[in-house]
Amino acid sequence: MTTPADIATGYRADPAASMSLHADAYTRPEWFALEQRAVFGRTWQWLCHTEKLRAPGSYVAGEVAGMPIVAVRDRDDQLRAFYNVCQHRAHQLLDGEGTAGAIVCPYHGWTYDLGGQLTVARKTQHLVDFVPAEICLDQIGVEEFGGFVFVNLDVDAVPLAEQAGGLAAEIAHWAPDIERLTFAKRLTYDIASNWKNVVDNFLECYHCHIAHKDFVSLVDMDTYTVTTHGIYSSHMAEAGRSANSAYDVSDATVRDHAVWWLWPNTCLMRYPGRGNMIVLQIIPVGHDRTLETYDFYLETPTPDAAEQESMRYLDEVLQVEDIALVESVQRGMSTPAFTQGRIVTDTSGMIGSGLSEHALHHFHGLVLDAYTTPVTVHPSGRQVTSG
C-alpha cells in the first residue's frame, strides 16, 4: 500500500516545480476510506441555505461522511445539530426537512426537545438506574456562514468563520442579496470518477478554451483570475460584452462571474444573470464514484426564461463536457500508463490567471495536510483533529 509520503512524491511548495498527487490517491479504495475520516469527518460541510432553518422548530436532515445528521432551530432561536440517531435503538429520527415541535423517534416514540434532551421514554418508569435527564442526542458542530448553514462532525473544530478568513466578506461584497435568495431547483449527477478529479477540474480553466467553447464566450477570459487563500480559492471574471453561445445575458443585472471553492468539496457560484447563487456540493460515494448536487438560489422560486436557459446550458452542455472529462481522467489514472502529471502555471503576466493550475496545486497541498494530520477519538467516540 502506498503511504502519504508516496502520494506526495514529486509535490513541491512551488507549483511551477510541482507534480500532481500520485494516482493511487484517486484509484485505491483505502485512500477513500482514509478521506472519510481525515477529510470529511472533520471539515465544515454545506447543509442548506439559512432560509430553511429560520423558524423555530425547522429542521434539515442530511449525511456527512456516511453519518446521518440533522440541524434544527430550537425555541430559543439557537441553531443546533446532532447525529440523527435515537439513543434508544439507533433509529433515524428525522427525514428530509420540515418543522416539528419536538423530535420523536418513529420506532418506539422516544421524544427529545429541540435542544436534544430526552423528555419522553414510554414504559421506562420501572427501569433500574434509568435517568432520562442524563440522555440527550449526540451533538455536532453547526454554523451559519455566508448565507448558508454548515455542519462539522468534529465538535472541537475551529469555527468556519475563523478558518475561512475573508471569504464571508467576499461573498457579501459580490452577492449582497444572498440572504434574500430562495431555493428554485436542484440538479443531480452520478459521476464515475473520484471526487478529487471533480475538484481538480473545477479549480482550473487551463482546459476551458479546449473543452468549453461556449463558456469562454460567456465570460471575458482576459479578466479571469484565480486567487488562493487558506482553505478556499476565488475565481473571478467579467461577463463578455458581446453575444455568446452559452445563454443570453443581455438583460443581466449581475455582470460578473464570481465563484468560490471552499475546502474540501463545496463551490459557491454566482453566474451572470439576475441575482443568484448556485451551490455545487461534490459528495464522495466511493473511490471511483462521486455524486454532485447543484442547488439554484434565485430572486424567485420560479426561474424566469433567461434562468431556465442558463440551467439548460449548465445541465445539457457544461456538465456533459465536464463529466466526460473527469470520467476519462479516472479511466486513465486506473491504467499503468499514468502515475503523476506536471502542474502547469501561466506565465503570461496576469497574477492568478485562470489558465493556470495553481489552485489545483493549492488543493493538493490541503489534501496532503489532511492525510498527515492525526485523527484522535474522544472517550465518547467522537472523532477530532489532533494538535
CSV table of C-alpha atoms in Angstrom, one decimal:
chain,number,residue,atom,x,y,z
A,1,MET,CA,0.0,0.0,0.0
A,2,THR,CA,1.2,3.5,-0.8
A,3,THR,CA,1.8,5.9,2.1
A,4,PRO,CA,1.2,9.6,2.5
A,5,ALA,CA,4.8,10.1,1.6
A,6,ASP,CA,4.3,8.1,-1.6
A,7,ILE,CA,1.2,10.2,-2.5
A,8,ALA,CA,3.3,13.4,-2.0
A,9,THR,CA,6.2,12.2,-4.1
A,10,GLY,CA,7.0,15.0,-6.6
A,11,TYR,CA,4.8,17.6,-4.8
A,12,ARG,CA,6.7,20.9,-4.2
A,13,ALA,CA,5.6,24.0,-2.5
A,14,ASP,CA,6.3,26.0,-5.7
A,15,PRO,CA,3.5,25.0,-8.2
A,16,ALA,CA,5.9,25.7,-11.1
A,17,ALA,CA,8.1,22.9,-9.8
A,18,SER,CA,5.5,20.5,-8.7
A,19,MET,CA,3.9,17.3,-9.8
A,20,SER,CA,0.3,16.4,-9.0
A,21,LEU,CA,-0.8,13.8,-6.4
A,22,HIS,CA,0.0,10.2,-7.0
A,23,ALA,CA,-2.7,8.4,-9.0
A,24,ASP,CA,-3.2,5.9,-6.1
A,25,ALA,CA,-5.0,8.7,-4.2
A,26,TYR,CA,-7.6,8.7,-6.9
A,27,THR,CA,-7.9,4.9,-7.6
A,28,ARG,CA,-7.3,2.9,-4.4
A,29,PRO,CA,-10.2,2.2,-2.0
A,30,GLU,CA,-8.0,2.6,1.1
A,31,TRP,CA,-7.5,6.3,0.4
A,32,PHE,CA,-11.2,6.9,0.0
A,33,ALA,CA,-11.7,5.2,3.4
A,34,LEU,CA,-9.0,7.4,5.0
A,35,GLU,CA,-10.6,10.6,3.5
A,36,GLN,CA,-13.9,9.8,5.1
A,37,ARG,CA,-12.2,10.2,8.5
A,38,ALA,CA,-9.3,12.6,7.8
A,39,VAL,CA,-11.1,15.0,5.4
A,40,PHE,CA,-14.9,14.7,5.5
A,41,GLY,CA,-15.1,13.7,9.2
A,42,ARG,CA,-13.5,16.9,10.4
A,43,THR,CA,-14.3,19.7,7.9
A,44,TRP,CA,-17.2,22.1,7.5
A,45,GLN,CA,-19.8,20.6,5.2
A,46,TRP,CA,-22.6,22.6,3.5
A,47,LEU,CA,-26.1,21.7,4.5
A,48,CYS,CA,-28.6,24.3,3.2
A,49,HIS,CA,-29.5,27.9,2.8
A,50,THR,CA,-30.4,29.7,6.0
A,51,GLU,CA,-34.0,30.2,4.7
A,52,LYS,CA,-34.7,26.6,5.6
A,53,LEU,CA,-33.7,27.0,9.3
A,54,ARG,CA,-35.0,30.4,10.2
A,55,ALA,CA,-38.2,29.4,12.0
A,56,PRO,CA,-38.2,27.8,15.5
A,57,GLY,CA,-38.8,24.1,15.0
A,58,SER,CA,-37.4,24.0,11.5
A,59,TYR,CA,-35.1,21.1,10.7
A,60,VAL,CA,-33.0,19.8,7.8
A,61,ALA,CA,-31.6,16.2,7.8
A,62,GLY,CA,-28.6,15.2,5.8
A,63,GLU,CA,-25.5,13.0,5.7
A,64,VAL,CA,-21.8,13.8,6.3
A,65,ALA,CA,-19.0,11.2,5.7
A,66,GLY,CA,-21.7,8.5,5.7
A,67,MET,CA,-23.1,9.7,9.0
A,68,PRO,CA,-26.8,10.7,9.4
A,69,ILE,CA,-27.1,14.3,10.8
A,70,VAL,CA,-29.8,16.8,11.4
A,71,ALA,CA,-29.8,20.5,12.2
A,72,VAL,CA,-32.7,22.3,14.0
A,73,ARG,CA,-33.7,25.7,15.2
A,74,ASP,CA,-34.8,25.5,18.8
A,75,ARG,CA,-37.4,27.6,20.6
A,76,ASP,CA,-34.8,30.0,21.9
A,77,ASP,CA,-33.7,30.7,18.2
A,78,GLN,CA,-30.5,28.8,18.7
A,79,LEU,CA,-29.2,26.6,15.8
A,80,ARG,CA,-28.2,23.1,16.9
A,81,ALA,CA,-27.1,20.0,15.1
A,82,PHE,CA,-26.9,16.3,16.1
A,83,TYR,CA,-26.2,12.9,14.9
A,84,ASN,CA,-29.7,11.9,13.6
A,85,VAL,CA,-29.7,8.8,15.8
A,86,CYS,CA,-32.1,7.8,18.6
A,87,GLN,CA,-30.3,7.0,21.9
A,88,HIS,CA,-32.6,4.0,22.4
A,89,ARG,CA,-32.1,1.7,19.5
A,90,ALA,CA,-30.2,3.9,17.0
A,91,HIS,CA,-33.2,4.5,14.6
A,92,GLN,CA,-33.0,7.6,12.4
A,93,LEU,CA,-35.1,10.4,14.0
A,94,LEU,CA,-36.0,12.9,11.2
A,95,ASP,CA,-36.0,12.7,7.4
A,96,GLY,CA,-35.8,15.4,4.8
A,97,GLU,CA,-36.8,18.8,6.0
A,98,GLY,CA,-39.8,20.4,7.8
A,99,THR,CA,-41.0,21.8,11.1
A,100,ALA,CA,-41.5,19.9,14.4
A,101,GLY,CA,-42.4,20.9,18.0
A,102,ALA,CA,-40.3,18.0,19.2
A,103,ILE,CA,-38.0,15.3,17.9
A,104,VAL,CA,-40.0,12.0,18.1
A,105,CYS,CA,-38.4,8.7,17.1
A,106,PRO,CA,-40.7,6.8,14.6
A,107,TYR,CA,-39.5,3.5,16.0
A,108,HIS,CA,-40.6,3.5,19.7
A,109,GLY,CA,-41.7,7.0,20.3
A,110,TRP,CA,-38.8,8.3,22.4
A,111,THR,CA,-39.1,12.1,22.3
A,112,TYR,CA,-36.5,14.8,22.6
A,113,ASP,CA,-36.9,18.5,22.8
A,114,LEU,CA,-35.3,20.7,20.1
A,115,GLY,CA,-32.2,21.0,22.3
A,116,GLY,CA,-31.7,17.3,22.1
A,117,GLN,CA,-32.8,16.4,25.6
A,118,LEU,CA,-34.8,13.3,26.1
A,119,THR,CA,-38.3,14.2,27.5
A,120,VAL,CA,-40.4,11.1,27.0
A,121,ALA,CA,-39.4,7.4,27.1
A,122,ARG,CA,-42.5,5.2,27.1
A,123,LYS,CA,-42.8,2.5,29.8
A,124,THR,CA,-39.4,3.1,31.4
A,125,GLN,CA,-40.6,4.2,34.9
A,126,HIS,CA,-39.6,0.8,36.4
A,127,LEU,CA,-36.1,0.6,34.9
A,128,VAL,CA,-33.2,0.5,37.3
A,129,ASP,CA,-30.8,3.4,37.1
A,130,PHE,CA,-32.6,4.9,34.1
A,131,VAL,CA,-32.4,8.7,34.3
A,132,PRO,CA,-34.0,10.5,31.3
A,133,ALA,CA,-32.3,13.8,32.2
A,134,GLU,CA,-28.9,12.2,31.6
A,135,ILE,CA,-29.8,11.2,28.0
A,136,CYS,CA,-29.5,13.6,25.1
A,137,LEU,CA,-28.7,13.5,21.4
A,138,ASP,CA,-25.1,13.5,20.4
A,139,GLN,CA,-24.2,17.0,19.2
A,140,ILE,CA,-22.0,18.0,16.2
A,141,GLY,CA,-20.8,21.5,15.1
A,142,VAL,CA,-23.1,23.8,13.3
A,143,GLU,CA,-22.6,27.4,12.0
A,144,GLU,CA,-24.3,30.0,9.8
A,145,PHE,CA,-21.8,31.3,7.3
A,146,GLY,CA,-22.2,33.4,4.1
A,147,GLY,CA,-26.0,32.9,4.0
A,148,PHE,CA,-25.8,29.1,4.5
A,149,VAL,CA,-25.7,26.5,7.2
A,150,PHE,CA,-22.6,24.3,7.6
A,151,VAL,CA,-22.1,21.3,9.9
A,152,ASN,CA,-19.0,19.6,11.2
A,153,LEU,CA,-18.7,16.1,12.9
A,154,ASP,CA,-15.7,17.4,14.8
A,155,VAL,CA,-17.3,19.3,17.8
A,156,ASP,CA,-13.9,20.9,18.5
A,157,ALA,CA,-13.3,22.2,15.0
A,158,VAL,CA,-12.1,25.8,14.6
A,159,PRO,CA,-15.2,27.9,13.6
A,160,LEU,CA,-15.6,28.2,9.8
A,161,ALA,CA,-15.7,32.0,10.0
A,162,GLU,CA,-12.3,31.9,11.6
A,163,GLN,CA,-10.9,29.2,9.2
A,164,ALA,CA,-12.2,30.9,6.1
A,165,GLY,CA,-10.7,34.3,6.7
A,166,GLY,CA,-12.1,36.8,4.2
A,167,LEU,CA,-14.5,34.5,2.4
A,168,ALA,CA,-17.6,35.8,4.1
A,169,ALA,CA,-16.7,39.4,3.2
A,170,GLU,CA,-16.1,38.4,-0.4
A,171,ILE,CA,-19.5,36.7,-0.6
A,172,ALA,CA,-21.2,39.7,1.0
A,173,HIS,CA,-19.5,42.0,-1.5
A,174,TRP,CA,-20.3,40.1,-4.7
A,175,ALA,CA,-23.6,38.7,-3.5
A,176,PRO,CA,-25.2,41.3,-1.2
A,177,ASP,CA,-28.6,39.7,-1.8
A,178,ILE,CA,-27.6,36.3,-0.6
A,179,GLU,CA,-30.0,36.2,2.4
A,180,ARG,CA,-33.0,37.2,0.3
A,181,LEU,CA,-32.5,34.5,-2.4
A,182,THR,CA,-34.7,31.4,-2.3
A,183,PHE,CA,-34.4,27.8,-3.5
A,184,ALA,CA,-35.6,27.2,-7.0
A,185,LYS,CA,-34.1,24.0,-8.4
A,186,ARG,CA,-31.7,21.1,-7.8
A,187,LEU,CA,-29.7,19.2,-10.5
A,188,THR,CA,-28.1,15.9,-9.5
A,189,TYR,CA,-25.3,13.9,-11.3
A,190,ASP,CA,-23.8,10.5,-10.6
A,191,ILE,CA,-20.2,10.5,-11.9
A,192,ALA,CA,-17.8,7.6,-12.4
A,193,SER,CA,-14.8,9.4,-11.0
A,194,ASN,CA,-13.0,10.1,-7.8
A,195,TRP,CA,-14.2,13.3,-6.1
A,196,LYS,CA,-10.7,14.8,-6.2
A,197,ASN,CA,-10.7,14.6,-10.0
A,198,VAL,CA,-14.0,16.6,-10.0
A,199,VAL,CA,-12.4,19.2,-7.7
A,200,ASP,CA,-9.2,19.3,-9.8
A,201,ASN,CA,-11.2,20.0,-13.0
A,202,PHE,CA,-13.2,22.8,-11.3
A,203,LEU,CA,-10.2,24.6,-10.0
A,204,GLU,CA,-8.5,25.4,-13.3
A,205,CYS,CA,-9.6,26.9,-16.6
A,206,TYR,CA,-6.5,25.8,-18.4
A,207,HIS,CA,-8.8,23.4,-20.2
A,208,CYS,CA,-11.6,25.8,-20.9
A,209,HIS,CA,-10.6,27.1,-24.4
A,210,ILE,CA,-10.2,23.4,-25.5
A,211,ALA,CA,-13.2,21.8,-23.8
A,212,HIS,CA,-15.7,24.6,-23.1
A,213,LYS,CA,-16.2,26.7,-26.3
A,214,ASP,CA,-19.4,28.2,-25.1
A,215,PHE,CA,-18.2,29.1,-21.6
A,216,VAL,CA,-15.2,31.1,-22.9
A,217,SER,CA,-17.7,33.1,-25.0
A,218,LEU,CA,-19.8,33.7,-21.8
A,219,VAL,CA,-17.1,35.3,-19.7
A,220,ASP,CA,-14.2,37.6,-20.7
A,221,MET,CA,-11.3,35.2,-20.3
A,222,ASP,CA,-8.8,38.1,-20.3
A,223,THR,CA,-10.3,39.1,-16.9
A,224,TYR,CA,-10.4,35.6,-15.4
A,225,THR,CA,-8.3,35.5,-12.2
A,226,VAL,CA,-7.9,32.8,-9.6
A,227,THR,CA,-6.7,33.6,-6.1
A,228,THR,CA,-5.9,31.0,-3.4
A,229,HIS,CA,-6.3,31.6,0.3
A,230,GLY,CA,-6.1,29.4,3.4
A,231,ILE,CA,-9.0,27.0,2.8
A,232,TYR,CA,-10.6,28.5,-0.3
A,233,SER,CA,-10.0,30.0,-3.7
A,234,SER,CA,-11.7,32.8,-5.5
A,235,HIS,CA,-12.4,32.6,-9.3
A,236,MET,CA,-13.5,35.9,-10.8
A,237,ALA,CA,-14.2,37.1,-14.3
A,238,GLU,CA,-16.4,39.7,-16.0
A,239,ALA,CA,-19.2,38.7,-18.3
A,240,GLY,CA,-18.5,39.0,-22.0
A,241,ARG,CA,-19.8,42.2,-23.6
A,242,SER,CA,-20.8,40.6,-26.9
A,243,ALA,CA,-23.3,37.9,-27.8
A,244,ASN,CA,-22.2,34.4,-26.6
A,245,SER,CA,-23.1,30.8,-27.5
A,246,ALA,CA,-24.0,29.8,-23.9
A,247,TYR,CA,-27.1,31.8,-22.9
A,248,ASP,CA,-28.4,35.3,-23.2
A,249,VAL,CA,-27.1,37.8,-20.7
A,250,SER,CA,-28.2,40.9,-22.5
A,251,ASP,CA,-30.6,41.9,-19.7
A,252,ALA,CA,-28.4,40.6,-16.8
A,253,THR,CA,-28.2,42.7,-13.6
A,254,VAL,CA,-25.3,40.5,-12.4
A,255,ARG,CA,-22.4,41.1,-14.8
A,256,ASP,CA,-19.7,39.2,-13.0
A,257,HIS,CA,-18.8,35.5,-12.9
A,258,ALA,CA,-17.9,35.1,-9.2
A,259,VAL,CA,-17.0,31.6,-7.9
A,260,TRP,CA,-15.6,30.3,-4.6
A,261,TRP,CA,-14.3,26.9,-3.9
A,262,LEU,CA,-14.3,26.0,-0.1
A,263,TRP,CA,-12.2,23.1,1.2
A,264,PRO,CA,-12.9,20.4,0.7
A,265,ASN,CA,-16.0,20.0,-1.5
A,266,THR,CA,-18.3,23.0,-1.7
A,267,CYS,CA,-18.4,25.5,-4.5
A,268,LEU,CA,-20.5,28.7,-4.4
A,269,MET,CA,-21.1,30.2,-7.9
A,270,ARG,CA,-22.7,33.5,-9.0
A,271,TYR,CA,-23.2,33.5,-12.7
A,272,PRO,CA,-24.2,36.4,-15.0
A,273,GLY,CA,-28.0,37.0,-14.9
A,274,ARG,CA,-30.4,38.0,-12.2
A,275,GLY,CA,-29.4,37.8,-8.6
A,276,ASN,CA,-28.4,34.2,-7.9
A,277,MET,CA,-26.2,31.7,-6.1
A,278,ILE,CA,-25.5,28.2,-7.2
A,279,VAL,CA,-24.2,25.7,-4.6
A,280,LEU,CA,-22.3,22.8,-6.0
A,281,GLN,CA,-21.6,20.0,-3.5
A,282,ILE,CA,-19.2,17.3,-4.5
A,283,ILE,CA,-20.0,14.2,-2.5
A,284,PRO,CA,-17.7,11.2,-2.5
A,285,VAL,CA,-19.6,7.9,-2.7
A,286,GLY,CA,-16.7,5.6,-3.5
A,287,HIS,CA,-13.1,5.7,-4.6
A,288,ASP,CA,-14.3,5.9,-8.2
A,289,ARG,CA,-17.8,7.4,-7.8
A,290,THR,CA,-19.0,10.9,-7.0
A,291,LEU,CA,-22.4,12.5,-6.5
A,292,GLU,CA,-22.8,16.1,-7.5
A,293,THR,CA,-25.7,18.4,-6.5
A,294,TYR,CA,-26.3,21.8,-8.0
A,295,ASP,CA,-28.8,23.9,-5.9
A,296,PHE,CA,-30.0,27.1,-7.6
A,297,TYR,CA,-31.0,30.0,-5.3
A,298,LEU,CA,-32.7,32.8,-7.2
A,299,GLU,CA,-34.7,36.0,-6.6
A,300,THR,CA,-37.9,34.0,-7.1
A,301,PRO,CA,-38.7,30.3,-6.6
A,302,THR,CA,-39.7,30.1,-10.3
A,303,PRO,CA,-36.9,30.7,-12.8
A,304,ASP,CA,-37.5,33.2,-15.5
A,305,ALA,CA,-36.9,32.4,-19.2
A,306,ALA,CA,-33.2,33.5,-19.1
A,307,GLU,CA,-32.6,31.5,-15.9
A,308,GLN,CA,-34.2,28.4,-17.5
A,309,GLU,CA,-31.9,28.8,-20.4
A,310,SER,CA,-28.8,29.2,-18.2
A,311,MET,CA,-29.8,26.0,-16.3
A,312,ARG,CA,-30.3,24.2,-19.6
A,313,TYR,CA,-26.8,25.3,-20.6
A,314,LEU,CA,-25.3,24.1,-17.4
A,315,ASP,CA,-27.2,20.8,-17.4
A,316,GLU,CA,-27.0,19.9,-21.1
A,317,VAL,CA,-23.8,21.4,-22.2
A,318,LEU,CA,-21.3,22.4,-19.5
A,319,GLN,CA,-21.9,19.4,-17.2
A,320,VAL,CA,-21.9,17.0,-20.1
A,321,GLU,CA,-18.5,18.3,-21.1
A,322,ASP,CA,-17.0,18.3,-17.6
A,323,ILE,CA,-18.4,14.8,-16.6
A,324,ALA,CA,-16.9,13.4,-19.8
A,325,LEU,CA,-13.5,14.9,-18.9
A,326,VAL,CA,-13.3,13.7,-15.3
A,327,GLU,CA,-14.6,10.2,-16.2
A,328,SER,CA,-11.9,9.9,-18.9
A,329,VAL,CA,-9.2,11.1,-16.4
A,330,GLN,CA,-10.4,8.5,-13.9
A,331,ARG,CA,-10.1,5.7,-16.5
A,332,GLY,CA,-6.6,7.0,-17.5
A,333,MET,CA,-5.4,7.1,-13.9
A,334,SER,CA,-6.5,3.5,-13.4
A,335,THR,CA,-4.0,2.3,-16.1
A,336,PRO,CA,-0.3,1.6,-15.6
A,337,ALA,CA,0.4,4.4,-18.1
A,338,PHE,CA,-0.1,7.2,-15.6
A,339,THR,CA,1.3,7.9,-12.1
A,340,GLN,CA,1.6,11.7,-11.8
A,341,GLY,CA,1.4,14.7,-14.1
A,342,ARG,CA,3.1,18.1,-14.1
A,343,ILE,CA,1.3,21.1,-12.6
A,344,VAL,CA,1.1,23.9,-15.3
A,345,THR,CA,1.3,27.5,-14.3
A,346,ASP,CA,0.7,30.5,-16.5
A,347,THR,CA,3.5,33.0,-17.1
A,348,SER,CA,1.6,35.4,-19.3
A,349,GLY,CA,2.0,38.2,-16.7
A,350,MET,CA,-1.5,38.0,-15.1
A,351,ILE,CA,-1.2,37.3,-11.4
A,352,GLY,CA,-3.5,34.4,-10.6
A,353,SER,CA,-4.5,33.6,-14.2
A,354,GLY,CA,-7.5,31.3,-14.7
A,355,LEU,CA,-5.4,29.5,-17.3
A,356,SER,CA,-3.1,28.3,-14.5
A,357,GLU,CA,-3.3,25.2,-12.3
A,358,HIS,CA,-2.0,26.9,-9.1
A,359,ALA,CA,-5.4,26.5,-7.4
A,360,LEU,CA,-5.4,22.8,-8.2
A,361,HIS,CA,-1.9,22.7,-6.6
A,362,HIS,CA,-3.2,24.5,-3.5
A,363,PHE,CA,-6.0,21.9,-3.2
A,364,HIS,CA,-3.4,19.1,-3.4
A,365,GLY,CA,-1.5,20.7,-0.5
A,366,LEU,CA,-4.6,20.7,1.7
A,367,VAL,CA,-5.2,17.0,0.8
A,368,LEU,CA,-1.7,16.1,1.8
A,369,ASP,CA,-2.0,18.1,5.1
A,370,ALA,CA,-5.2,16.1,5.9
A,371,TYR,CA,-3.5,12.8,5.1
A,372,THR,CA,-0.7,13.6,7.6
A,373,THR,CA,-2.7,15.2,10.4
A,374,PRO,CA,-3.5,12.6,13.1
A,375,VAL,CA,-7.1,11.8,14.0
A,376,THR,CA,-7.9,11.0,17.6
A,377,VAL,CA,-11.1,10.0,19.3
A,378,HIS,CA,-12.9,11.4,22.3
A,379,PRO,CA,-13.9,8.9,25.1
A,380,SER,CA,-17.4,9.4,23.7
A,381,GLY,CA,-16.3,8.0,20.4
A,382,ARG,CA,-16.3,11.3,18.5
A,383,GLN,CA,-13.6,11.9,16.0
A,384,VAL,CA,-11.5,15.0,16.4
A,385,THR,CA,-8.3,16.5,14.9
A,386,SER,CA,-5.1,16.2,16.9
A,387,GLY,CA,-2.7,19.0,17.5
